[in-house]
Structures are given as C-alpha cells and as structure tokens.
mmCIF file with all atom_site columns, N, CA and C in Angstrom:
data_model
loop_
_atom_site.group_PDB
_atom_site.id
_atom_site.type_symbol
_atom_site.label_atom_id
_atom_site.label_alt_id
_atom_site.label_comp_id
_atom_site.label_asym_id
_atom_site.label_entity_id
_atom_site.label_seq_id
_atom_site.pdbx_PDB_ins_code
_atom_site.Cartn_x
_atom_site.Cartn_y
_atom_site.Cartn_z
_atom_site.occupancy
_atom_site.B_iso_or_equiv
_atom_site.pdbx_formal_charge
_atom_site.auth_seq_id
_atom_site.auth_comp_id
_atom_site.auth_asym_id
_atom_site.auth_atom_id
_atom_site.pdbx_PDB_model_num
ATOM 1   N N  . UNK A 1 1  ? 119.799 114.241 102.168 1.00 57.00 ? 67  UNK A N  1
ATOM 2   C CA . UNK A 1 1  ? 118.876 114.391 101.020 1.00 57.00 ? 67  UNK A CA 1
ATOM 3   C C  . UNK A 1 1  ? 119.147 115.733 100.330 1.00 57.00 ? 67  UNK A C  1
ATOM 4   N N  . UNK A 1 2  ? 119.347 115.708 99.027  1.00 70.00 ? 68  UNK A N  1
ATOM 5   C CA . UNK A 1 2  ? 119.650 116.957 98.300  1.00 70.00 ? 68  UNK A CA 1
ATOM 6   C C  . UNK A 1 2  ? 118.548 117.989 98.460  1.00 70.00 ? 68  UNK A C  1
ATOM 7   N N  . UNK A 1 3  ? 118.942 119.237 98.578  1.00 76.00 ? 69  UNK A N  1
ATOM 8   C CA . UNK A 1 3  ? 117.968 120.321 98.741  1.00 76.00 ? 69  UNK A CA 1
ATOM 9   C C  . UNK A 1 3  ? 117.057 120.400 97.522  1.00 76.00 ? 69  UNK A C  1
ATOM 10  N N  . UNK A 1 4  ? 117.611 120.213 96.336  1.00 78.00 ? 70  UNK A N  1
ATOM 11  C CA . UNK A 1 4  ? 116.816 120.300 95.110  1.00 78.00 ? 70  UNK A CA 1
ATOM 12  C C  . UNK A 1 4  ? 115.696 119.262 95.136  1.00 78.00 ? 70  UNK A C  1
ATOM 13  N N  . UNK A 1 5  ? 116.001 118.069 95.630  1.00 81.00 ? 71  UNK A N  1
ATOM 14  C CA . UNK A 1 5  ? 114.999 117.011 95.684  1.00 81.00 ? 71  UNK A CA 1
ATOM 15  C C  . UNK A 1 5  ? 113.866 117.402 96.631  1.00 81.00 ? 71  UNK A C  1
ATOM 16  N N  . UNK A 1 6  ? 114.229 117.994 97.765  1.00 85.00 ? 72  UNK A N  1
ATOM 17  C CA . UNK A 1 6  ? 113.198 118.399 98.726  1.00 85.00 ? 72  UNK A CA 1
ATOM 18  C C  . UNK A 1 6  ? 112.295 119.475 98.130  1.00 85.00 ? 72  UNK A C  1
ATOM 19  N N  . UNK A 1 7  ? 112.890 120.445 97.466  1.00 84.00 ? 73  UNK A N  1
ATOM 20  C CA . UNK A 1 7  ? 112.112 121.527 96.852  1.00 84.00 ? 73  UNK A CA 1
ATOM 21  C C  . UNK A 1 7  ? 111.182 120.952 95.785  1.00 84.00 ? 73  UNK A C  1
ATOM 22  N N  . UNK A 1 8  ? 111.690 120.024 94.996  1.00 87.00 ? 74  UNK A N  1
ATOM 23  C CA . UNK A 1 8  ? 110.887 119.421 93.932  1.00 87.00 ? 74  UNK A CA 1
ATOM 24  C C  . UNK A 1 8  ? 109.712 118.651 94.520  1.00 87.00 ? 74  UNK A C  1
ATOM 25  N N  . UNK A 1 9  ? 109.954 117.930 95.618  1.00 87.00 ? 75  UNK A N  1
ATOM 26  C CA . UNK A 1 9  ? 108.885 117.159 96.250  1.00 87.00 ? 75  UNK A CA 1
ATOM 27  C C  . UNK A 1 9  ? 107.818 118.095 96.812  1.00 87.00 ? 75  UNK A C  1
ATOM 28  N N  . UNK A 1 10 ? 108.257 119.179 97.450  1.00 88.00 ? 76  UNK A N  1
ATOM 29  C CA . UNK A 1 10 ? 107.311 120.151 98.001  1.00 88.00 ? 76  UNK A CA 1
ATOM 30  C C  . UNK A 1 10 ? 106.509 120.785 96.867  1.00 88.00 ? 76  UNK A C  1
ATOM 31  N N  . UNK A 1 11 ? 107.172 121.101 95.764  1.00 90.00 ? 77  UNK A N  1
ATOM 32  C CA . UNK A 1 11 ? 106.489 121.715 94.625  1.00 90.00 ? 77  UNK A CA 1
ATOM 33  C C  . UNK A 1 11 ? 105.429 120.776 94.058  1.00 90.00 ? 77  UNK A C  1
ATOM 34  N N  . UNK A 1 12 ? 105.803 119.511 93.883  1.00 90.00 ? 78  UNK A N  1
ATOM 35  C CA . UNK A 1 12 ? 104.846 118.549 93.327  1.00 90.00 ? 78  UNK A CA 1
ATOM 36  C C  . UNK A 1 12 ? 103.647 118.389 94.249  1.00 90.00 ? 78  UNK A C  1
ATOM 37  N N  . UNK A 1 13 ? 103.901 118.332 95.567  1.00 89.00 ? 79  UNK A N  1
ATOM 38  C CA . UNK A 1 13 ? 102.807 118.193 96.529  1.00 89.00 ? 79  UNK A CA 1
ATOM 39  C C  . UNK A 1 13 ? 101.890 119.409 96.439  1.00 89.00 ? 79  UNK A C  1
ATOM 40  N N  . UNK A 1 14 ? 102.479 120.595 96.302  1.00 87.00 ? 80  UNK A N  1
ATOM 41  C CA . UNK A 1 14 ? 101.682 121.815 96.176  1.00 87.00 ? 80  UNK A CA 1
ATOM 42  C C  . UNK A 1 14 ? 100.807 121.790 94.932  1.00 87.00 ? 80  UNK A C  1
ATOM 43  N N  . UNK A 1 15 ? 101.354 121.302 93.835  1.00 88.00 ? 81  UNK A N  1
ATOM 44  C CA . UNK A 1 15 ? 100.583 121.225 92.588  1.00 88.00 ? 81  UNK A CA 1
ATOM 45  C C  . UNK A 1 15 ? 99.412  120.266 92.753  1.00 88.00 ? 81  UNK A C  1
ATOM 46  N N  . UNK A 1 16 ? 99.673  119.124 93.376  1.00 86.00 ? 82  UNK A N  1
ATOM 47  C CA . UNK A 1 16 ? 98.615  118.123 93.581  1.00 86.00 ? 82  UNK A CA 1
ATOM 48  C C  . UNK A 1 16 ? 97.521  118.691 94.479  1.00 86.00 ? 82  UNK A C  1
ATOM 49  N N  . UNK A 1 17 ? 97.933  119.344 95.571  1.00 81.00 ? 83  UNK A N  1
ATOM 50  C CA . UNK A 1 17 ? 96.948  119.898 96.500  1.00 81.00 ? 83  UNK A CA 1
ATOM 51  C C  . UNK A 1 17 ? 96.112  120.970 95.820  1.00 81.00 ? 83  UNK A C  1
ATOM 52  N N  . UNK A 1 18 ? 96.771  121.826 95.040  1.00 81.00 ? 84  UNK A N  1
ATOM 53  C CA . UNK A 1 18 ? 96.050  122.892 94.339  1.00 81.00 ? 84  UNK A CA 1
ATOM 54  C C  . UNK A 1 18 ? 95.031  122.289 93.367  1.00 81.00 ? 84  UNK A C  1
ATOM 55  N N  . UNK A 1 19 ? 95.431  121.238 92.663  1.00 78.00 ? 85  UNK A N  1
ATOM 56  C CA . UNK A 1 19 ? 94.536  120.589 91.702  1.00 78.00 ? 85  UNK A CA 1
ATOM 57  C C  . UNK A 1 19 ? 93.333  119.990 92.422  1.00 78.00 ? 85  UNK A C  1
ATOM 58  N N  . UNK A 1 20 ? 93.591  119.358 93.569  1.00 72.00 ? 86  UNK A N  1
ATOM 59  C CA . UNK A 1 20 ? 92.499  118.727 94.315  1.00 72.00 ? 86  UNK A CA 1
ATOM 60  C C  . UNK A 1 20 ? 91.523  119.780 94.840  1.00 72.00 ? 86  UNK A C  1
ATOM 61  N N  . UNK A 1 21 ? 92.070  120.881 95.348  1.00 70.00 ? 87  UNK A N  1
ATOM 62  C CA . UNK A 1 21 ? 91.205  121.930 95.896  1.00 70.00 ? 87  UNK A CA 1
ATOM 63  C C  . UNK A 1 21 ? 90.300  122.483 94.801  1.00 70.00 ? 87  UNK A C  1
ATOM 64  N N  . UNK A 1 22 ? 90.861  122.679 93.611  1.00 72.00 ? 88  UNK A N  1
ATOM 65  C CA . UNK A 1 22 ? 90.070  123.245 92.526  1.00 72.00 ? 88  UNK A CA 1
ATOM 66  C C  . UNK A 1 22 ? 89.094  122.212 91.958  1.00 72.00 ? 88  UNK A C  1
ATOM 67  N N  . UNK A 1 23 ? 89.406  120.927 92.129  1.00 69.00 ? 89  UNK A N  1
ATOM 68  C CA . UNK A 1 23 ? 88.537  119.878 91.596  1.00 69.00 ? 89  UNK A CA 1
ATOM 69  C C  . UNK A 1 23 ? 87.354  119.629 92.519  1.00 69.00 ? 89  UNK A C  1
ATOM 70  N N  . UNK A 1 24 ? 87.638  119.400 93.790  1.00 62.00 ? 90  UNK A N  1
ATOM 71  C CA . UNK A 1 24 ? 86.559  119.099 94.737  1.00 62.00 ? 90  UNK A CA 1
ATOM 72  C C  . UNK A 1 24 ? 87.039  119.349 96.155  1.00 62.00 ? 90  UNK A C  1
ATOM 73  N N  . UNK A 1 25 ? 86.388  120.269 96.841  1.00 60.00 ? 91  UNK A N  1
ATOM 74  C CA . UNK A 1 25 ? 86.836  120.628 98.185  1.00 60.00 ? 91  UNK A CA 1
ATOM 75  C C  . UNK A 1 25 ? 86.560  119.500 99.179  1.00 60.00 ? 91  UNK A C  1
ATOM 76  N N  . UNK A 1 26 ? 85.461  118.753 99.010  1.00 58.00 ? 92  UNK A N  1
ATOM 77  C CA . UNK A 1 26 ? 85.164  117.643 99.918  1.00 58.00 ? 92  UNK A CA 1
ATOM 78  C C  . UNK A 1 26 ? 86.165  116.501 99.705  1.00 58.00 ? 92  UNK A C  1
ATOM 79  N N  . UNK A 1 27 ? 86.405  116.176 98.448  1.00 57.00 ? 93  UNK A N  1
ATOM 80  C CA . UNK A 1 27 ? 87.342  115.103 98.122  1.00 57.00 ? 93  UNK A CA 1
ATOM 81  C C  . UNK A 1 27 ? 88.758  115.500 98.531  1.00 57.00 ? 93  UNK A C  1
ATOM 82  N N  . UNK A 1 28 ? 89.055  116.760 98.460  1.00 55.00 ? 94  UNK A N  1
ATOM 83  C CA . UNK A 1 28 ? 90.387  117.283 98.746  1.00 55.00 ? 94  UNK A CA 1
ATOM 84  C C  . UNK A 1 28 ? 90.865  116.900 100.142 1.00 55.00 ? 94  UNK A C  1
ATOM 85  N N  . UNK A 1 29 ? 90.029  117.030 101.136 1.00 62.00 ? 95  UNK A N  1
ATOM 86  C CA . UNK A 1 29 ? 90.458  116.729 102.502 1.00 62.00 ? 95  UNK A CA 1
ATOM 87  C C  . UNK A 1 29 ? 90.846  115.260 102.674 1.00 62.00 ? 95  UNK A C  1
ATOM 88  N N  . UNK A 1 30 ? 89.991  114.359 102.219 1.00 66.00 ? 96  UNK A N  1
ATOM 89  C CA . UNK A 1 30 ? 90.276  112.942 102.364 1.00 66.00 ? 96  UNK A CA 1
ATOM 90  C C  . UNK A 1 30 ? 91.537  112.519 101.613 1.00 66.00 ? 96  UNK A C  1
ATOM 91  N N  . UNK A 1 31 ? 91.675  112.955 100.377 1.00 65.00 ? 97  UNK A N  1
ATOM 92  C CA . UNK A 1 31 ? 92.841  112.575 99.591  1.00 65.00 ? 97  UNK A CA 1
ATOM 93  C C  . UNK A 1 31 ? 94.114  113.197 100.141 1.00 65.00 ? 97  UNK A C  1
ATOM 94  N N  . UNK A 1 32 ? 94.022  114.397 100.681 1.00 65.00 ? 98  UNK A N  1
ATOM 95  C CA . UNK A 1 32 ? 95.202  115.049 101.253 1.00 65.00 ? 98  UNK A CA 1
ATOM 96  C C  . UNK A 1 32 ? 95.740  114.224 102.408 1.00 65.00 ? 98  UNK A C  1
ATOM 97  N N  . UNK A 1 33 ? 94.845  113.771 103.288 1.00 65.00 ? 99  UNK A N  1
ATOM 98  C CA . UNK A 1 33 ? 95.296  112.973 104.429 1.00 65.00 ? 99  UNK A CA 1
ATOM 99  C C  . UNK A 1 33 ? 95.884  111.647 103.952 1.00 65.00 ? 99  UNK A C  1
ATOM 100 N N  . UNK A 1 34 ? 95.334  111.067 102.917 1.00 68.00 ? 100 UNK A N  1
ATOM 101 C CA . UNK A 1 34 ? 95.878  109.796 102.394 1.00 68.00 ? 100 UNK A CA 1
ATOM 102 C C  . UNK A 1 34 ? 97.279  109.996 101.853 1.00 68.00 ? 100 UNK A C  1
ATOM 103 N N  . UNK A 1 35 ? 97.489  111.093 101.126 1.00 67.00 ? 101 UNK A N  1
ATOM 104 C CA . UNK A 1 35 ? 98.815  111.355 100.553 1.00 67.00 ? 101 UNK A CA 1
ATOM 105 C C  . UNK A 1 35 ? 99.839  111.592 101.668 1.00 67.00 ? 101 UNK A C  1
ATOM 106 N N  . UNK A 1 36 ? 99.428  112.331 102.694 1.00 65.00 ? 102 UNK A N  1
ATOM 107 C CA . UNK A 1 36 ? 100.381 112.684 103.752 1.00 65.00 ? 102 UNK A CA 1
ATOM 108 C C  . UNK A 1 36 ? 100.774 111.473 104.595 1.00 65.00 ? 102 UNK A C  1
ATOM 109 N N  . UNK A 1 37 ? 99.884  110.474 104.712 1.00 61.00 ? 103 UNK A N  1
ATOM 110 C CA . UNK A 1 37 ? 100.143 109.383 105.647 1.00 61.00 ? 103 UNK A CA 1
ATOM 111 C C  . UNK A 1 37 ? 100.357 108.032 104.990 1.00 61.00 ? 103 UNK A C  1
ATOM 112 N N  . UNK A 1 38 ? 100.389 107.981 103.667 1.00 49.00 ? 104 UNK A N  1
ATOM 113 C CA . UNK A 1 38 ? 100.636 106.698 102.979 1.00 49.00 ? 104 UNK A CA 1
ATOM 114 C C  . UNK A 1 38 ? 102.085 106.254 103.236 1.00 49.00 ? 104 UNK A C  1
#
C-alpha cells in the first residue's frame, strides 16, 4: 500500500474525528467506534 495513501487515510480520519468531537462529545464516541470497526 502506497505511503501517500496511508497518510491521506490517516489525515481524513483525523479530520472526521476532530469534526465529531467539536460537534458532539457524546455522539463522537459511538460514531468513532462505528467508523473503526465497519
């Protein structure tokens, strides 16, 4: 797997997590686990 692809995926996940945390801390935990294990 290309390194650039891995970095991009990690970056996108970080952006999503940051958005969720700022939107709703309670919702953030549940959605985070769904994203990680889907």
